């Protein structure tokens, strides 16, 4: 499956992205990695250009809830990108995993999976990708 992997607009951390790139490639996915500090408009134009099966957003700097919300709203506003599956994860807020209201807001905006930063979250990402792959194959 083709996965577009991206950091969020304010986040300059890179090893999260390198880790995920290798993690996803080792599982047989074709990864287009945009790198850190990706603006919503760059993300949107990259999606139009690469037509990924899934978009994976990663953020660890504590602004992930806010950055991803803007990015996902922008993606969903594009007619051709309204249905592409989007998963976001990492250290999304500054209060650990307590941001349930923020996660709900992200889901409401069209984010299909809101994940954290643990091993279980990587497993959940794999399950999410397997479900997306099954839909692509159907
Ligand atoms: C190295 C580092 C930096 C370096 C980054 C260098 C670089 N080129 O990447 C520098 C010094 C630049 C930096 C800057 C800052 N940092 Co910093 N940084 C770190 C540090 C020490 C390690 C990060 C790292 O490389 N980890 C290795 C990777 C492989 O692990 P990871 O990032 O956690 O990713 C894993 C998981 O999060 C998860 N994951 C990530 N994304 C996704 C996505 C999905 C879908 C899923 C399922 C899982 C997942 O999978 C990965 C593998 O397990 C962490 C502390 C720590 N020990 O984690 C702080 C940390 C991330 N930084 C932090 C902060 C606050 C900052 C600054 C805001 C500091 C400041 N005041 O300037 C700035 C932000 C700059 C910016 N604009 O983004 C905080 C974030 C707090 C939060 N989220 O609650 C942390 C956690 C430190 C802390 N304990 O406070 N940082």
mmCIF file of N, CA, C and O and ligand atoms in Angstrom, residues 10-16 19-20 56-58 60-62 88-91 93-94 115-117 121-122 125, ligand 1:
data_model
loop_
_atom_site.group_PDB
_atom_site.id
_atom_site.type_symbol
_atom_site.label_atom_id
_atom_site.label_comp_id
_atom_site.label_asym_id
_atom_site.label_seq_id
_atom_site.Cartn_x
_atom_site.Cartn_y
_atom_site.Cartn_z
ATOM 1 N N UNK A 10 4.251 22.486 12.976
ATOM 2 C CA UNK A 10 5.167 23.132 13.929
ATOM 3 C C UNK A 10 6.266 22.205 14.426
ATOM 4 O O UNK A 10 7.138 22.630 15.175
ATOM 5 N N UNK A 11 6.222 20.942 14.006
ATOM 6 C CA UNK A 11 7.069 19.931 14.653
ATOM 7 C C UNK A 11 8.346 19.643 13.874
ATOM 8 O O UNK A 11 8.299 19.118 12.765
ATOM 9 N N UNK A 12 9.494 19.964 14.495
ATOM 10 C CA UNK A 12 10.772 19.755 13.801
ATOM 11 C C UNK A 12 11.425 18.417 14.157
ATOM 12 O O UNK A 12 12.526 18.125 13.675
ATOM 13 N N UNK A 13 10.811 17.604 15.035
ATOM 14 C CA UNK A 13 11.414 16.308 15.388
ATOM 15 C C UNK A 13 11.448 15.387 14.159
ATOM 16 O O UNK A 13 10.478 15.354 13.381
ATOM 17 N N UNK A 14 12.540 14.661 14.020
ATOM 18 C CA UNK A 14 12.686 13.819 12.814
ATOM 19 C C UNK A 14 12.782 12.323 13.089
ATOM 20 O O UNK A 14 12.402 11.513 12.237
ATOM 21 N N UNK A 15 13.285 11.903 14.283
ATOM 22 C CA UNK A 15 13.525 10.463 14.481
ATOM 23 C C UNK A 15 12.227 9.674 14.569
ATOM 24 O O UNK A 15 12.187 8.494 14.215
ATOM 25 N N UNK A 16 11.162 10.328 15.014
ATOM 26 C CA UNK A 16 9.843 9.686 14.970
ATOM 27 C C UNK A 16 9.492 9.308 13.534
ATOM 28 O O UNK A 16 8.998 8.209 13.252
ATOM 29 N N UNK A 19 11.859 6.525 12.236
ATOM 30 C CA UNK A 19 11.421 5.250 12.830
ATOM 31 C C UNK A 19 10.199 4.705 12.084
ATOM 32 O O UNK A 19 10.154 3.544 11.687
ATOM 33 N N UNK A 20 9.204 5.574 11.908
ATOM 34 C CA UNK A 20 7.956 5.115 11.268
ATOM 35 C C UNK A 20 8.189 4.720 9.810
ATOM 36 O O UNK A 20 7.606 3.755 9.319
ATOM 37 N N UNK A 56 -0.381 8.938 7.099
ATOM 38 C CA UNK A 56 -0.009 8.778 8.512
ATOM 39 C C UNK A 56 0.697 10.058 8.962
ATOM 40 O O UNK A 56 1.718 10.448 8.380
ATOM 41 N N UNK A 57 0.130 10.696 9.973
ATOM 42 C CA UNK A 57 0.725 11.920 10.529
ATOM 43 C C UNK A 57 1.368 11.590 11.869
ATOM 44 O O UNK A 57 0.786 10.850 12.673
ATOM 45 N N UNK A 58 2.545 12.140 12.095
ATOM 46 C CA UNK A 58 3.243 11.910 13.354
ATOM 47 C C UNK A 58 3.627 13.241 13.976
ATOM 48 O O UNK A 58 4.145 14.132 13.296
ATOM 49 N N UNK A 60 5.290 14.818 17.881
ATOM 50 C CA UNK A 60 5.730 14.537 19.252
ATOM 51 C C UNK A 60 6.007 15.798 20.063
ATOM 52 O O UNK A 60 6.330 15.719 21.246
ATOM 53 N N UNK A 61 5.894 16.968 19.464
ATOM 54 C CA UNK A 61 6.331 18.174 20.184
ATOM 55 C C UNK A 61 5.284 18.756 21.145
ATOM 56 O O UNK A 61 5.522 19.758 21.794
ATOM 57 N N UNK A 62 4.112 18.125 21.203
ATOM 58 C CA UNK A 62 3.088 18.592 22.139
ATOM 59 C C UNK A 62 2.009 19.428 21.471
ATOM 60 O O UNK A 62 0.995 19.747 22.086
ATOM 61 N N UNK A 88 -3.330 9.552 12.862
ATOM 62 C CA UNK A 88 -2.364 10.454 13.495
ATOM 63 C C UNK A 88 -1.938 9.847 14.826
ATOM 64 O O UNK A 88 -2.727 9.189 15.495
ATOM 65 N N UNK A 89 -0.660 10.034 15.160
ATOM 66 C CA UNK A 89 -0.206 9.476 16.428
ATOM 67 C C UNK A 89 1.092 10.110 16.894
ATOM 68 O O UNK A 89 1.660 10.967 16.223
ATOM 69 N N UNK A 90 1.542 9.676 18.066
ATOM 70 C CA UNK A 90 2.765 10.188 18.682
ATOM 71 C C UNK A 90 2.453 10.762 20.051
ATOM 72 O O UNK A 90 1.520 10.341 20.722
ATOM 73 N N UNK A 91 3.258 11.749 20.452
ATOM 74 C CA UNK A 91 3.010 12.451 21.723
ATOM 75 C C UNK A 91 2.229 13.706 21.348
ATOM 76 O O UNK A 91 2.806 14.769 21.125
ATOM 77 N N UNK A 93 -0.105 15.664 22.776
ATOM 78 C CA UNK A 93 -0.356 16.818 23.639
ATOM 79 C C UNK A 93 0.734 16.937 24.680
ATOM 80 O O UNK A 93 1.694 16.153 24.686
ATOM 81 N N UNK A 94 0.577 17.890 25.578
ATOM 82 C CA UNK A 94 1.594 18.041 26.622
ATOM 83 C C UNK A 94 1.150 17.379 27.920
ATOM 84 O O UNK A 94 1.856 17.412 28.901
ATOM 85 N N UNK A 115 -3.913 7.941 17.629
ATOM 86 C CA UNK A 115 -3.122 6.975 18.388
ATOM 87 C C UNK A 115 -2.089 7.689 19.252
ATOM 88 O O UNK A 115 -1.832 8.882 19.073
ATOM 89 N N UNK A 116 -1.497 6.940 20.167
ATOM 90 C CA UNK A 116 -0.508 7.511 21.070
ATOM 91 C C UNK A 116 0.905 7.150 20.666
ATOM 92 O O UNK A 116 1.207 7.026 19.472
ATOM 93 N N UNK A 117 1.770 6.940 21.661
ATOM 94 C CA UNK A 117 3.193 6.751 21.348
ATOM 95 C C UNK A 117 3.764 5.425 21.841
ATOM 96 O O UNK A 117 4.982 5.255 21.896
ATOM 97 N N UNK A 121 0.226 1.252 20.357
ATOM 98 C CA UNK A 121 -0.260 2.178 19.328
ATOM 99 C C UNK A 121 0.303 1.819 17.956
ATOM 100 O O UNK A 121 -0.373 1.971 16.946
ATOM 101 N N UNK A 122 1.546 1.331 17.935
ATOM 102 C CA UNK A 122 2.112 0.875 16.654
ATOM 103 C C UNK A 122 1.347 -0.363 16.172
ATOM 104 O O UNK A 122 1.095 -0.519 14.977
ATOM 105 N N UNK A 125 -1.783 0.825 14.764
ATOM 106 C CA UNK A 125 -1.564 1.388 13.425
ATOM 107 C C UNK A 125 -1.534 0.260 12.384
ATOM 108 O O UNK A 125 -2.129 0.373 11.311
HETATM 109 C C1 LIG B 1 15.707 14.700 20.322
HETATM 110 C C2 LIG B 1 14.619 15.601 20.862
HETATM 111 C C3 LIG B 1 14.562 16.905 20.355
HETATM 112 C C4 LIG B 1 15.511 17.421 19.274
HETATM 113 C C5 LIG B 1 14.960 16.939 17.916
HETATM 114 C C6 LIG B 1 16.083 16.691 16.911
HETATM 115 C C7 LIG B 1 15.544 16.040 15.673
HETATM 116 N N1 LIG B 1 16.158 16.371 14.578
HETATM 117 O O1 LIG B 1 14.624 15.250 15.690
HETATM 118 C C8 LIG B 1 15.371 18.962 19.470
HETATM 119 C C9 LIG B 1 16.442 19.442 20.458
HETATM 120 C C10 LIG B 1 15.458 19.807 18.210
HETATM 121 C C11 LIG B 1 14.015 19.068 20.162
HETATM 122 C C12 LIG B 1 13.256 20.210 20.169
HETATM 123 C C13 LIG B 1 12.077 20.352 20.898
HETATM 124 N N2 LIG B 1 11.525 19.426 21.717
HETATM 125 CO CO1 LIG B 1 12.115 17.584 21.809
HETATM 126 N N3 LIG B 1 12.712 15.889 22.297
HETATM 127 C C14 LIG B 1 13.683 15.136 21.831
HETATM 128 C C15 LIG B 1 13.705 13.811 22.613
HETATM 129 C C16 LIG B 1 14.835 13.908 23.660
HETATM 130 C C17 LIG B 1 13.892 12.547 21.775
HETATM 131 C C18 LIG B 1 12.952 12.443 20.556
HETATM 132 C C19 LIG B 1 13.386 11.291 19.683
HETATM 133 O O2 LIG B 1 14.174 11.477 18.744
HETATM 134 N N4 LIG B 1 12.880 10.088 19.986
HETATM 135 C C20 LIG B 1 13.140 8.883 19.201
HETATM 136 C C21 LIG B 1 11.888 8.530 18.363
HETATM 137 C C22 LIG B 1 12.159 7.239 17.581
HETATM 138 O O3 LIG B 1 10.839 8.279 19.283
HETATM 139 P P1 LIG B 1 9.497 9.192 19.334
HETATM 140 O O4 LIG B 1 9.773 10.509 18.764
HETATM 141 O O5 LIG B 1 8.906 9.135 20.671
HETATM 142 O O6 LIG B 1 8.542 8.387 18.328
HETATM 143 C C23 LIG B 1 8.004 7.155 18.789
HETATM 144 C C24 LIG B 1 6.603 7.295 19.364
HETATM 145 O O7 LIG B 1 6.275 8.604 19.746
HETATM 146 C C25 LIG B 1 5.693 6.740 18.321
HETATM 147 N N5 LIG B 1 5.082 7.634 17.355
HETATM 148 C C26 LIG B 1 5.520 8.820 16.868
HETATM 149 N N6 LIG B 1 4.721 9.238 15.903
HETATM 150 C C27 LIG B 1 3.728 8.310 15.747
HETATM 151 C C28 LIG B 1 2.668 8.239 14.850
HETATM 152 C C29 LIG B 1 1.801 7.128 14.914
HETATM 153 C C30 LIG B 1 0.654 7.044 13.959
HETATM 154 C C31 LIG B 1 2.032 6.105 15.878
HETATM 155 C C32 LIG B 1 1.131 4.926 15.964
HETATM 156 C C33 LIG B 1 3.122 6.181 16.759
HETATM 157 C C34 LIG B 1 3.963 7.262 16.672
HETATM 158 O O8 LIG B 1 6.485 5.853 17.557
HETATM 159 C C35 LIG B 1 7.875 6.206 17.621
HETATM 160 C C36 LIG B 1 8.657 4.921 17.870
HETATM 161 O O9 LIG B 1 8.265 4.331 19.072
HETATM 162 C C37 LIG B 1 12.275 13.813 23.266
HETATM 163 C C38 LIG B 1 12.178 13.126 24.629
HETATM 164 C C39 LIG B 1 12.063 11.642 24.496
HETATM 165 N N7 LIG B 1 12.887 10.949 25.240
HETATM 166 O O10 LIG B 1 11.225 11.139 23.715
HETATM 167 C C40 LIG B 1 11.965 15.306 23.372
HETATM 168 C C41 LIG B 1 10.533 15.775 23.316
HETATM 169 C C42 LIG B 1 9.799 15.047 22.190
HETATM 170 N N8 LIG B 1 10.687 17.178 22.960
HETATM 171 C C43 LIG B 1 9.831 17.936 23.554
HETATM 172 C C44 LIG B 1 9.735 19.339 23.397
HETATM 173 C C45 LIG B 1 8.746 20.069 24.284
HETATM 174 C C46 LIG B 1 10.541 20.016 22.474
HETATM 175 C C47 LIG B 1 10.562 21.522 22.213
HETATM 176 C C48 LIG B 1 9.188 22.203 22.161
HETATM 177 C C49 LIG B 1 11.473 22.128 23.262
HETATM 178 C C50 LIG B 1 11.555 23.658 23.249
HETATM 179 N N9 LIG B 1 10.984 24.276 24.256
HETATM 180 O O11 LIG B 1 12.087 24.223 22.314
HETATM 181 C C51 LIG B 1 11.273 21.591 20.845
HETATM 182 C C52 LIG B 1 10.244 21.489 19.700
HETATM 183 C C53 LIG B 1 10.788 21.975 18.419
HETATM 184 C C54 LIG B 1 9.726 21.879 17.357
HETATM 185 N N10 LIG B 1 9.494 22.961 16.650
HETATM 186 O O12 LIG B 1 9.110 20.851 17.189
HETATM 187 C C55 LIG B 1 8.912 17.161 24.476
HETATM 188 C C56 LIG B 1 7.484 17.014 23.929
HETATM 189 C C57 LIG B 1 6.490 17.095 25.082
HETATM 190 C C58 LIG B 1 5.156 16.474 24.832
HETATM 191 N N11 LIG B 1 4.774 16.092 23.636
HETATM 192 O O13 LIG B 1 4.451 16.310 25.810
HETATM 193 C C59 LIG B 1 9.711 15.832 24.664
HETATM 194 C C60 LIG B 1 8.836 14.574 24.887
HETATM 195 C C61 LIG B 1 10.670 16.043 25.881
HETATM 196 C C62 LIG B 1 9.897 16.155 27.187
HETATM 197 N N12 LIG B 1 9.811 15.073 27.954
HETATM 198 O O14 LIG B 1 9.379 17.159 27.521
HETATM 199 N N13 LIG B 1 13.679 17.879 20.731
#
